[in-house]
């Protein structure tokens, strides 16, 4: 098929490259000329395993990039994969997405015959129906046949495994409100995945599809908050929350995924989507108590980590190593990372913070320029009075003799990666 993808960020680039790999001809559309030039040169600014090789393999053949939204009209269907950042009150800022939708609507107004617009971006049901669908339909008014379909098709890609998650999804969610042509087109598009992997396709309404995305992320975030809550209780009773989690995870109704307790969740999605769900619910007169509790617990968890450190050291004037800055291992992304409240809490206590992360130090230095950044975990630990582990980088599991360079070492582990051993005062956050 001939497909256009508006937005060449994280989701859009992964989608474009993977659709090209499935055999489709893809036009990636982005307002940023540098992004477009780089894509056409076979390069990407996004670090994602397997993505570079797909982009370089298909650039100039099945994948091309342009700044011209008008080119969308030359294709069979157009994905909107533009970001929906959070406003200060937690609600989503859909302005860039709406502008992109209008551009596409105007482009396809000139087209003869049916055109399908597929919303990949994360939007609440009311924004989707009342703003986005209306914007597309209004802008495309006057189409020869007035023939525009809008579908919602949320993504469930994780940073660090986005290409694999695209190629082997648990399910594909397609919201069409019963528009058979939209359904047929998307079924044809995903046919290679559906037939090769026997992937379930969930056919539903547009509003439902939009909500599935929020429910999915909120459920996972709340699951982590719940195991953190239980983990805090475990710690108070001297119980190992990881042994508890391993056992309850064997119950197929619970499952063992997302049961790693610790300093909490971050990233570009869980914090944004849970906040948007609360703000959206409140705008229609409902206060989602469980979701709010999940957020509150996540906000408190970094302070619990520091309280464990307080039990052993008065960090005022002391050097404290922060191990891990990325919101999870395998990425340089610091959006929503628990390292921020941890560093803020340490600075408030008067500590001298020395941070280390194998990939995310540069990004963190933009927000905390006065913190010292070490080149290795060993260098961060040397001479530090305390250490806190915030990100589960595998290399931290190998730390051992490095702790001997600390003055009377106290280690508070927020991710259960460091081995407890003699000679270290070790505290696990939930064990
Ligand atoms: C998440 C979802 O997992 C994806 O399905 C979704 O598509 C994506 O958001 C999105 O909406 O774009 P991602 O943000 O890449 O993906 O990160 P996750 O791997 O889900 O981890 C999120 C946070 O939860 C991390 O800070 C991680 O450390 C934390 N986490 C995860 C735990 O603390 N414990 C766990 O057991 C699992």
GROMACS .gro file of C-alpha atoms and ligand atoms in nm:
model
  468
    1UNK     CA    1   0.000   0.000   0.000
    2UNK     CA    2   0.093   0.361  -0.032
    3UNK     CA    3   0.101   0.515   0.316
    4UNK     CA    4   0.183   0.856   0.461
    5UNK     CA    5   0.287   0.913   0.821
    6UNK     CA    6   0.267   1.265   0.965
    7UNK     CA    7   0.516   1.318   1.246
    8UNK     CA    8   0.866   1.171   1.242
    9UNK     CA    9   0.924   1.150   1.616
   10UNK     CA   10   0.967   0.833   1.808
   11UNK     CA   11   0.636   0.669   1.713
   12UNK     CA   12   0.618   0.808   1.358
   13UNK     CA   13   0.969   0.701   1.262
   14UNK     CA   14   0.923   0.352   1.406
   15UNK     CA   15   0.590   0.320   1.228
   16UNK     CA   16   0.732   0.447   0.895
   17UNK     CA   17   1.034   0.219   0.900
   18UNK     CA   18   0.835  -0.088   1.010
   19UNK     CA   19   0.561  -0.032   0.750
   20UNK     CA   20   0.832  -0.007   0.483
   21UNK     CA   21   0.970  -0.334   0.615
   22UNK     CA   22   0.625  -0.492   0.575
   23UNK     CA   23   0.647  -0.401   0.206
   24UNK     CA   24   0.453  -0.075   0.193
   25UNK     CA   25   0.562   0.249   0.025
   26UNK     CA   26   0.587   0.509   0.298
   27UNK     CA   27   0.600   0.888   0.283
   28UNK     CA   28   0.710   1.035   0.616
   29UNK     CA   29   0.591   1.394   0.660
   30UNK     CA   30   0.742   1.628   0.917
   31UNK     CA   31   0.763   2.006   0.954
   32UNK     CA   32   1.129   1.988   1.058
   33UNK     CA   33   1.356   2.004   0.755
   34UNK     CA   34   1.657   1.859   0.931
   35UNK     CA   35   1.457   1.553   1.039
   36UNK     CA   36   1.334   1.509   0.681
   37UNK     CA   37   1.684   1.547   0.534
   38UNK     CA   38   1.828   1.298   0.778
   39UNK     CA   39   1.556   1.043   0.707
   40UNK     CA   40   1.615   1.078   0.334
   41UNK     CA   41   1.985   1.025   0.398
   42UNK     CA   42   1.895   0.701   0.578
   43UNK     CA   43   1.967   0.834   0.927
   44UNK     CA   44   1.761   0.881   1.239
   45UNK     CA   45   1.808   1.082   1.556
   46UNK     CA   46   1.619   0.824   1.760
   47UNK     CA   47   1.816   0.555   1.941
   48UNK     CA   48   1.611   0.241   1.912
   49UNK     CA   49   1.745  -0.110   1.852
   50UNK     CA   50   1.692  -0.213   1.490
   51UNK     CA   51   1.551   0.121   1.376
   52UNK     CA   52   1.870   0.260   1.219
   53UNK     CA   53   1.916  -0.044   1.000
   54UNK     CA   54   1.554  -0.033   0.877
   55UNK     CA   55   1.574   0.340   0.796
   56UNK     CA   56   1.906   0.305   0.615
   57UNK     CA   57   1.779  -0.003   0.426
   58UNK     CA   58   1.463   0.161   0.294
   59UNK     CA   59   1.550   0.533   0.262
   60UNK     CA   60   1.541   0.626  -0.105
   61UNK     CA   61   1.333   0.321  -0.194
   62UNK     CA   62   1.024   0.230   0.005
   63UNK     CA   63   1.075   0.515   0.254
   64UNK     CA   64   1.096   0.881   0.164
   65UNK     CA   65   1.049   1.193   0.375
   66UNK     CA   66   0.909   1.535   0.292
   67UNK     CA   67   0.786   1.855   0.458
   68UNK     CA   68   0.490   1.874   0.213
   69UNK     CA   69   0.162   1.771   0.377
   70UNK     CA   70   0.003   1.791   0.033
   71UNK     CA   71   0.180   1.464  -0.054
   72UNK     CA   72  -0.060   1.286   0.181
   73UNK     CA   73  -0.322   1.309  -0.092
   74UNK     CA   74  -0.108   1.082  -0.313
   75UNK     CA   75  -0.135   0.796  -0.065
   76UNK     CA   76  -0.406   0.545   0.034
   77UNK     CA   77  -0.408   0.638   0.398
   78UNK     CA   78  -0.243   0.883   0.635
   79UNK     CA   79  -0.132   0.818   0.991
   80UNK     CA   80  -0.123   1.106   1.237
   81UNK     CA   81   0.166   1.031   1.470
   82UNK     CA   82   0.223   1.374   1.620
   83UNK     CA   83   0.302   1.418   1.991
   84UNK     CA   84   0.041   1.530   2.242
   85UNK     CA   85   0.245   1.687   2.524
   86UNK     CA   86   0.103   1.764   2.868
   87UNK     CA   87  -0.012   2.110   2.973
   88UNK     CA   88   0.073   2.222   3.328
   89UNK     CA   89  -0.271   2.107   3.452
   90UNK     CA   90  -0.209   1.755   3.315
   91UNK     CA   91  -0.451   1.785   3.022
   92UNK     CA   92  -0.310   1.722   2.674
   93UNK     CA   93  -0.199   1.992   2.435
   94UNK     CA   94  -0.343   1.876   2.103
   95UNK     CA   95  -0.266   2.197   1.916
   96UNK     CA   96   0.018   2.059   1.703
   97UNK     CA   97  -0.183   1.747   1.628
   98UNK     CA   98  -0.487   1.954   1.529
   99UNK     CA   99  -0.274   2.171   1.300
  100UNK     CA  100  -0.133   1.858   1.134
  101UNK     CA  101  -0.486   1.718   1.098
  102UNK     CA  102  -0.601   2.037   0.928
  103UNK     CA  103  -0.304   2.029   0.689
  104UNK     CA  104  -0.386   1.671   0.596
  105UNK     CA  105  -0.757   1.754   0.566
  106UNK     CA  106  -0.680   2.037   0.326
  107UNK     CA  107  -0.448   1.814   0.124
  108UNK     CA  108  -0.705   1.540   0.079
  109UNK     CA  109  -0.979   1.790  -0.005
  110UNK     CA  110  -0.825   1.788  -0.352
  111UNK     CA  111  -0.828   1.411  -0.379
  112UNK     CA  112  -1.084   1.211  -0.569
  113UNK     CA  113  -1.219   0.910  -0.384
  114UNK     CA  114  -1.188   0.773  -0.035
  115UNK     CA  115  -0.903   0.867   0.195
  116UNK     CA  116  -0.847   0.724   0.540
  117UNK     CA  117  -0.686   0.921   0.824
  118UNK     CA  118  -0.562   0.703   1.108
  119UNK     CA  119  -0.495   0.858   1.448
  120UNK     CA  120  -0.190   0.700   1.617
  121UNK     CA  121  -0.135   0.987   1.858
  122UNK     CA  122  -0.257   0.943   2.214
  123UNK     CA  123  -0.575   1.148   2.262
  124UNK     CA  124  -0.871   1.121   2.496
  125UNK     CA  125  -1.204   1.018   2.338
  126UNK     CA  126  -1.355   1.368   2.356
  127UNK     CA  127  -1.051   1.533   2.196
  128UNK     CA  128  -1.057   1.267   1.925
  129UNK     CA  129  -1.426   1.303   1.839
  130UNK     CA  130  -1.501   1.666   1.918
  131UNK     CA  131  -1.180   1.825   1.798
  132UNK     CA  132  -0.974   1.598   1.578
  133UNK     CA  133  -1.241   1.427   1.370
  134UNK     CA  134  -1.421   1.760   1.330
  135UNK     CA  135  -1.100   1.933   1.221
  136UNK     CA  136  -1.026   1.666   0.959
  137UNK     CA  137  -1.381   1.664   0.828
  138UNK     CA  138  -1.407   2.045   0.817
  139UNK     CA  139  -1.071   2.088   0.642
  140UNK     CA  140  -1.146   1.818   0.386
  141UNK     CA  141  -1.491   1.952   0.307
  142UNK     CA  142  -1.539   1.990  -0.062
  143UNK     CA  143  -1.356   1.666  -0.137
  144UNK     CA  144  -1.486   1.549  -0.473
  145UNK     CA  145  -1.684   1.281  -0.296
  146UNK     CA  146  -1.660   1.421   0.059
  147UNK     CA  147  -1.518   1.080   0.121
  148UNK     CA  148  -1.298   1.083   0.428
  149UNK     CA  149  -1.275   0.816   0.693
  150UNK     CA  150  -1.114   0.855   1.035
  151UNK     CA  151  -0.991   0.560   1.240
  152UNK     CA  152  -0.810   0.533   1.572
  153UNK     CA  153  -0.524   0.285   1.598
  154UNK     CA  154  -0.324   0.339   1.920
  155UNK     CA  155   0.032   0.216   1.965
  156UNK     CA  156   0.177   0.015   2.251
  157UNK     CA  157   0.548   0.045   2.170
  158UNK     CA  158   0.800   0.056   2.453
  159UNK     CA  159   1.118   0.255   2.431
  160UNK     CA  160   1.405   0.016   2.378
  161UNK     CA  161   1.196  -0.251   2.207
  162UNK     CA  162   0.975  -0.044   1.976
  163UNK     CA  163   1.063  -0.228   1.654
  164UNK     CA  164   1.006  -0.569   1.810
  165UNK     CA  165   0.686  -0.448   1.977
  166UNK     CA  166   0.561  -0.326   1.637
  167UNK     CA  167   0.647  -0.650   1.461
  168UNK     CA  168   0.516  -0.881   1.735
  169UNK     CA  169   0.233  -0.694   1.908
  170UNK     CA  170   0.004  -0.859   2.162
  171UNK     CA  171  -0.290  -0.721   1.961
  172UNK     CA  172  -0.380  -0.455   1.708
  173UNK     CA  173  -0.658  -0.218   1.813
  174UNK     CA  174  -0.862  -0.062   1.533
  175UNK     CA  175  -1.140   0.185   1.612
  176UNK     CA  176  -1.355   0.264   1.310
  177UNK     CA  177  -1.713   0.303   1.433
  178UNK     CA  178  -1.808   0.037   1.183
  179UNK     CA  179  -1.658   0.204   0.874
  180UNK     CA  180  -1.600  -0.111   0.666
  181UNK     CA  181  -1.366   0.059   0.421
  182UNK     CA  182  -1.145   0.184   0.705
  183UNK     CA  183  -1.138  -0.161   0.856
  184UNK     CA  184  -1.055  -0.326   0.523
  185UNK     CA  185  -0.776  -0.082   0.455
  186UNK     CA  186  -0.614  -0.130   0.795
  187UNK     CA  187  -0.660  -0.506   0.776
  188UNK     CA  188  -0.478  -0.500   0.441
  189UNK     CA  189  -0.204  -0.279   0.585
  190UNK     CA  190  -0.136  -0.507   0.881
  191UNK     CA  191  -0.201  -0.830   0.688
  192UNK     CA  192   0.166  -0.942   0.695
  193UNK     CA  193   0.167  -0.917   1.075
  194UNK     CA  194  -0.175  -1.069   1.121
  195UNK     CA  195  -0.109  -1.369   0.899
  196UNK     CA  196   0.253  -1.433   1.001
  197UNK     CA  197   0.202  -1.403   1.374
  198UNK     CA  198  -0.165  -1.472   1.421
  199UNK     CA  199  -0.205  -1.140   1.601
  200UNK     CA  200  -0.553  -1.074   1.744
  201UNK     CA  201  -0.725  -0.770   1.597
  202UNK     CA  202  -0.962  -0.579   1.824
  203UNK     CA  203  -1.227  -0.406   1.615
  204UNK     CA  204  -1.400  -0.140   1.814
  205UNK     CA  205  -1.528   0.218   1.815
  206UNK     CA  206  -1.300   0.520   1.779
  207UNK     CA  207  -1.367   0.644   2.132
  208UNK     CA  208  -1.308   0.298   2.271
  209UNK     CA  209  -0.979   0.267   2.084
  210UNK     CA  210  -0.864   0.602   2.223
  211UNK     CA  211  -0.961   0.492   2.574
  212UNK     CA  212  -0.788   0.154   2.540
  213UNK     CA  213  -0.455   0.331   2.508
  214UNK     CA  214  -0.508   0.531   2.829
  215UNK     CA  215  -0.650   0.233   3.014
  216UNK     CA  216  -0.355   0.019   2.912
  217UNK     CA  217  -0.087   0.261   3.029
  218UNK     CA  218  -0.280   0.354   3.342
  219UNK     CA  219  -0.333  -0.009   3.434
  220UNK     CA  220   0.039  -0.084   3.400
  221UNK     CA  221   0.141   0.229   3.592
  222UNK     CA  222  -0.110   0.147   3.866
  223UNK     CA  223   0.013  -0.212   3.877
  224UNK     CA  224   0.364  -0.087   3.950
  225UNK     CA  225   0.229   0.158   4.209
  226UNK     CA  226   0.033  -0.122   4.375
  227UNK     CA  227   0.336  -0.348   4.401
  228UNK     CA  228   0.531  -0.046   4.533
  229UNK     CA  229   0.260   0.011   4.794
  230UNK     CA  230   0.268  -0.356   4.892
  231UNK     CA  231   0.649  -0.337   4.877
  232UNK     CA  232   0.652  -0.053   5.130
  233UNK     CA  233   0.439  -0.264   5.362
  234UNK     CA  234   0.676  -0.558   5.305
  235UNK     CA  235   0.975  -0.344   5.398
  236UNK     CA  236   0.808  -0.235   5.721
  237UNK     CA  237   0.748  -0.602   5.812
  238UNK     CA  238   1.098  -0.709   5.710
  239UNK     CA  239   0.954  -0.908   5.418
  240UNK     CA  240   1.116  -0.935   5.073
  241UNK     CA  241   0.867  -0.786   4.824
  242UNK     CA  242   1.042  -0.959   4.532
  243UNK     CA  243   0.973  -1.304   4.677
  244UNK     CA  244   0.612  -1.200   4.729
  245UNK     CA  245   0.590  -1.064   4.372
  246UNK     CA  246   0.741  -1.382   4.224
  247UNK     CA  247   0.473  -1.588   4.393
  248UNK     CA  248   0.173  -1.370   4.315
  249UNK     CA  249   0.298  -1.334   3.956
  250UNK     CA  250   0.241  -1.708   3.911
  251UNK     CA  251  -0.131  -1.644   3.945
  252UNK     CA  252  -0.231  -1.611   3.581
  253UNK     CA  253  -0.491  -1.351   3.677
  254UNK     CA  254  -0.209  -1.126   3.808
  255UNK     CA  255   0.086  -1.224   3.577
  256UNK     CA  256   0.449  -1.165   3.662
  257UNK     CA  257   0.496  -0.863   3.434
  258UNK     CA  258   0.532  -0.515   3.581
  259UNK     CA  259   0.578  -0.640   3.934
  260UNK     CA  260   0.925  -0.497   3.994
  261UNK     CA  261   0.884  -0.271   4.293
  262UNK     CA  262   1.116   0.019   4.367
  263UNK     CA  263   1.152   0.390   4.321
  264UNK     CA  264   0.863   0.417   4.074
  265UNK     CA  265   0.771   0.473   3.712
  266UNK     CA  266   0.873   0.749   3.473
  267UNK     CA  267   0.908   0.801   3.101
  268UNK     CA  268   0.731   1.004   2.840
  269UNK     CA  269   0.404   0.810   2.866
  270UNK     CA  270   0.297   0.683   3.209
  271UNK     CA  271   0.322   1.023   3.385
  272UNK     CA  272   0.162   1.208   3.093
  273UNK     CA  273  -0.116   0.960   3.027
  274UNK     CA  274  -0.218   0.907   3.391
  275UNK     CA  275  -0.229   1.286   3.445
  276UNK     CA  276  -0.431   1.334   3.125
  277UNK     CA  277  -0.676   1.064   3.230
  278UNK     CA  278  -0.732   1.234   3.566
  279UNK     CA  279  -0.766   1.579   3.408
  280UNK     CA  280  -0.999   1.442   3.139
  281UNK     CA  281  -1.214   1.256   3.392
  282UNK     CA  282  -1.240   1.565   3.613
  283UNK     CA  283  -1.348   1.771   3.313
  284UNK     CA  284  -1.650   1.540   3.282
  285UNK     CA  285  -1.722   1.541   3.655
  286UNK     CA  286  -1.551   1.227   3.780
  287UNK     CA  287  -1.252   1.192   4.014
  288UNK     CA  288  -1.067   0.867   3.942
  289UNK     CA  289  -0.949   0.786   4.295
  290UNK     CA  290  -0.738   0.480   4.213
  291UNK     CA  291  -0.551   0.650   3.930
  292UNK     CA  292  -0.483   0.952   4.147
  293UNK     CA  293  -0.358   0.725   4.426
  294UNK     CA  294  -0.122   0.553   4.179
  295UNK     CA  295   0.021   0.891   4.081
  296UNK     CA  296   0.052   1.009   4.443
  297UNK     CA  297   0.228   0.692   4.547
  298UNK     CA  298   0.468   0.726   4.257
  299UNK     CA  299   0.543   1.083   4.360
  300UNK     CA  300   0.621   0.973   4.717
  301UNK     CA  301   0.845   0.677   4.638
  302UNK     CA  302   1.166   0.879   4.573
  303UNK     CA  303   1.129   1.041   4.916
  304UNK     CA  304   1.099   0.696   5.074
  305UNK     CA  305   1.429   0.604   4.911
  306UNK     CA  306   1.592   0.911   5.066
  307UNK     CA  307   1.435   0.845   5.407
  308UNK     CA  308   1.611   0.507   5.407
  309UNK     CA  309   1.937   0.689   5.341
  310UNK     CA  310   1.855   0.937   5.622
  311UNK     CA  311   1.837   0.644   5.864
  312UNK     CA  312   2.208   0.587   5.822
  313UNK     CA  313   2.365   0.916   5.712
  314UNK     CA  314   2.303   1.284   5.762
  315UNK     CA  315   2.383   1.378   5.403
  316UNK     CA  316   2.408   1.753   5.471
  317UNK     CA  317   2.752   1.849   5.338
  318UNK     CA  318   2.824   1.489   5.235
  319UNK     CA  319   2.895   1.356   4.890
  320UNK     CA  320   2.620   1.123   4.764
  321UNK     CA  321   2.637   0.917   4.443
  322UNK     CA  322   2.323   0.883   4.229
  323UNK     CA  323   2.356   0.572   4.014
  324UNK     CA  324   2.128   0.587   3.711
  325UNK     CA  325   1.947   0.886   3.564
  326UNK     CA  326   1.748   0.744   3.271
  327UNK     CA  327   1.382   0.659   3.339
  328UNK     CA  328   1.466   0.298   3.268
  329UNK     CA  329   1.776   0.110   3.151
  330UNK     CA  330   1.862   0.101   2.781
  331UNK     CA  331   1.769   0.461   2.705
  332UNK     CA  332   1.911   0.812   2.737
  333UNK     CA  333   1.560   0.946   2.805
  334UNK     CA  334   1.521   1.132   3.134
  335UNK     CA  335   1.159   1.238   3.090
  336UNK     CA  336   0.967   1.167   3.409
  337UNK     CA  337   1.269   0.989   3.558
  338UNK     CA  338   1.261   0.930   3.934
  339UNK     CA  339   1.620   1.057   3.938
  340UNK     CA  340   1.491   1.415   3.928
  341UNK     CA  341   1.299   1.408   4.258
  342UNK     CA  342   1.583   1.202   4.408
  343UNK     CA  343   1.842   1.465   4.312
  344UNK     CA  344   1.613   1.747   4.424
  345UNK     CA  345   1.563   1.578   4.761
  346UNK     CA  346   1.936   1.531   4.806
  347UNK     CA  347   2.010   1.892   4.716
  348UNK     CA  348   1.741   2.010   4.961
  349UNK     CA  349   1.917   1.809   5.230
  350UNK     CA  350   2.242   1.992   5.151
  351UNK     CA  351   2.414   1.693   4.989
  352UNK     CA  352   2.683   1.727   4.727
  353UNK     CA  353   2.545   1.515   4.441
  354UNK     CA  354   2.763   1.320   4.201
  355UNK     CA  355   2.566   1.139   3.936
  356UNK     CA  356   2.647   0.864   3.692
  357UNK     CA  357   2.454   0.714   3.402
  358UNK     CA  358   2.605   0.529   3.106
  359UNK     CA  359   2.383   0.719   2.858
  360UNK     CA  360   2.165   0.984   3.016
  361UNK     CA  361   2.412   1.220   3.187
  362UNK     CA  362   2.410   1.471   2.902
  363UNK     CA  363   2.031   1.500   2.901
  364UNK     CA  364   2.022   1.534   3.280
  365UNK     CA  365   2.295   1.801   3.279
  366UNK     CA  366   2.059   2.025   3.082
  367UNK     CA  367   1.821   2.027   3.379
  368UNK     CA  368   2.070   1.997   3.663
  369UNK     CA  369   2.381   2.181   3.536
  370UNK     CA  370   2.525   2.222   3.886
  371UNK     CA  371   2.534   1.853   3.965
  372UNK     CA  372   2.867   1.679   3.906
  373UNK     CA  373   2.860   1.397   3.650
  374UNK     CA  374   3.107   1.111   3.679
  375UNK     CA  375   3.242   0.901   3.390
  376UNK     CA  376   3.185   0.574   3.568
  377UNK     CA  377   2.999   0.429   3.864
  378UNK     CA  378   3.335   0.370   4.030
  379UNK     CA  379   3.427   0.738   3.996
  380UNK     CA  380   3.090   0.843   4.139
  381UNK     CA  381   3.126   0.610   4.436
  382UNK     CA  382   3.483   0.710   4.520
  383UNK     CA  383   3.479   0.920   4.834
  384UNK     CA  384   3.097   0.925   4.852
  385UNK     CA  385   2.932   0.873   5.189
  386UNK     CA  386   2.613   0.730   5.043
  387UNK     CA  387   2.486   0.591   4.714
  388UNK     CA  388   2.135   0.555   4.575
  389UNK     CA  389   2.042   0.334   4.280
  390UNK     CA  390   1.768   0.486   4.064
  391UNK     CA  391   1.793   0.300   3.730
  392UNK     CA  392   1.839  -0.076   3.686
  393UNK     CA  393   2.138  -0.061   3.453
  394UNK     CA  394   2.280  -0.416   3.438
  395UNK     CA  395   2.636  -0.286   3.494
  396UNK     CA  396   2.542  -0.189   3.852
  397UNK     CA  397   2.495  -0.556   3.932
  398UNK     CA  398   2.868  -0.603   3.876
  399UNK     CA  399   2.970  -0.337   4.130
  400UNK     CA  400   3.161  -0.483   4.423
  401UNK     CA  401   3.513  -0.362   4.509
  402UNK     CA  402   3.404  -0.016   4.388
  403UNK     CA  403   3.209   0.025   4.712
  404UNK     CA  404   3.530  -0.008   4.910
  405UNK     CA  405   3.635   0.332   4.773
  406UNK     CA  406   3.343   0.484   4.965
  407UNK     CA  407   3.384   0.620   5.314
  408UNK     CA  408   3.180   0.379   5.532
  409UNK     CA  409   2.950   0.279   5.244
  410UNK     CA  410   2.574   0.312   5.267
  411UNK     CA  411   2.382   0.196   4.960
  412UNK     CA  412   2.008   0.239   4.913
  413UNK     CA  413   1.892   0.037   4.615
  414UNK     CA  414   1.576   0.153   4.442
  415UNK     CA  415   1.582  -0.118   4.174
  416UNK     CA  416   1.725  -0.432   4.333
  417UNK     CA  417   2.034  -0.451   4.118
  418UNK     CA  418   2.319  -0.424   4.366
  419UNK     CA  419   2.425  -0.739   4.555
  420UNK     CA  420   2.387  -0.712   4.931
  421UNK     CA  421   2.724  -0.799   5.085
  422UNK     CA  422   2.934  -0.764   5.397
  423UNK     CA  423   3.109  -0.432   5.451
  424UNK     CA  424   2.821  -0.229   5.303
  425UNK     CA  425   2.522  -0.091   5.486
  426UNK     CA  426   2.265  -0.198   5.229
  427UNK     CA  427   1.897  -0.104   5.220
  428UNK     CA  428   1.657  -0.231   4.956
  429UNK     CA  429   1.363  -0.001   4.906
  430UNK     CA  430   1.103  -0.276   4.930
  431UNK     CA  431   1.301  -0.572   5.056
  432LIG     C1  432   0.511   0.245   2.808
  432LIG     C2  433   0.424   0.121   2.780
  432LIG     O1  434   0.484   0.007   2.839
  432LIG     C3  435   0.406   0.101   2.628
  432LIG     O2  436   0.320  -0.009   2.605
  432LIG     C4  437   0.346   0.228   2.568
  432LIG     O3  438   0.332   0.215   2.426
  432LIG     C5  439   0.437   0.343   2.598
  432LIG     O4  440   0.452   0.359   2.741
  432LIG     C6  441   0.375   0.465   2.536
  432LIG     O5  442   0.263   0.502   2.573
  432LIG     O6  443   0.433   0.519   2.440
  432LIG     P1  444   0.773   0.297   2.812
  432LIG     O7  445   0.736   0.433   2.860
  432LIG     O8  446   0.872   0.283   2.703
  432LIG     O9  447   0.641   0.219   2.759
  432LIG    O10  448   0.829   0.222   2.940
  432LIG     P2  449   0.800   0.091   3.025
  432LIG    O11  450   0.894  -0.016   2.986
  432LIG    O12  451   0.656   0.057   3.022
  432LIG    O13  452   0.840   0.143   3.172
  432LIG     C7  453   0.775   0.256   3.230
  432LIG     C8  454   0.828   0.283   3.370
  432LIG    O14  455   0.782   0.185   3.461
  432LIG     C9  456   0.980   0.283   3.380
  432LIG    O15  457   1.021   0.392   3.459
  432LIG    C10  458   1.012   0.152   3.450
  432LIG    O16  459   1.131   0.157   3.525
  432LIG    C11  460   0.891   0.137   3.540
  432LIG     N1  461   0.863  -0.003   3.578
  432LIG    C12  462   0.823  -0.093   3.485
  432LIG    C13  463   0.879  -0.042   3.711
  432LIG    O17  464   0.913   0.039   3.799
  432LIG     N2  465   0.852  -0.171   3.744
  432LIG    C14  466   0.812  -0.264   3.654
  432LIG    O18  467   0.788  -0.381   3.694
  432LIG    C15  468   0.798  -0.224   3.521
   0.00000   0.00000   0.00000
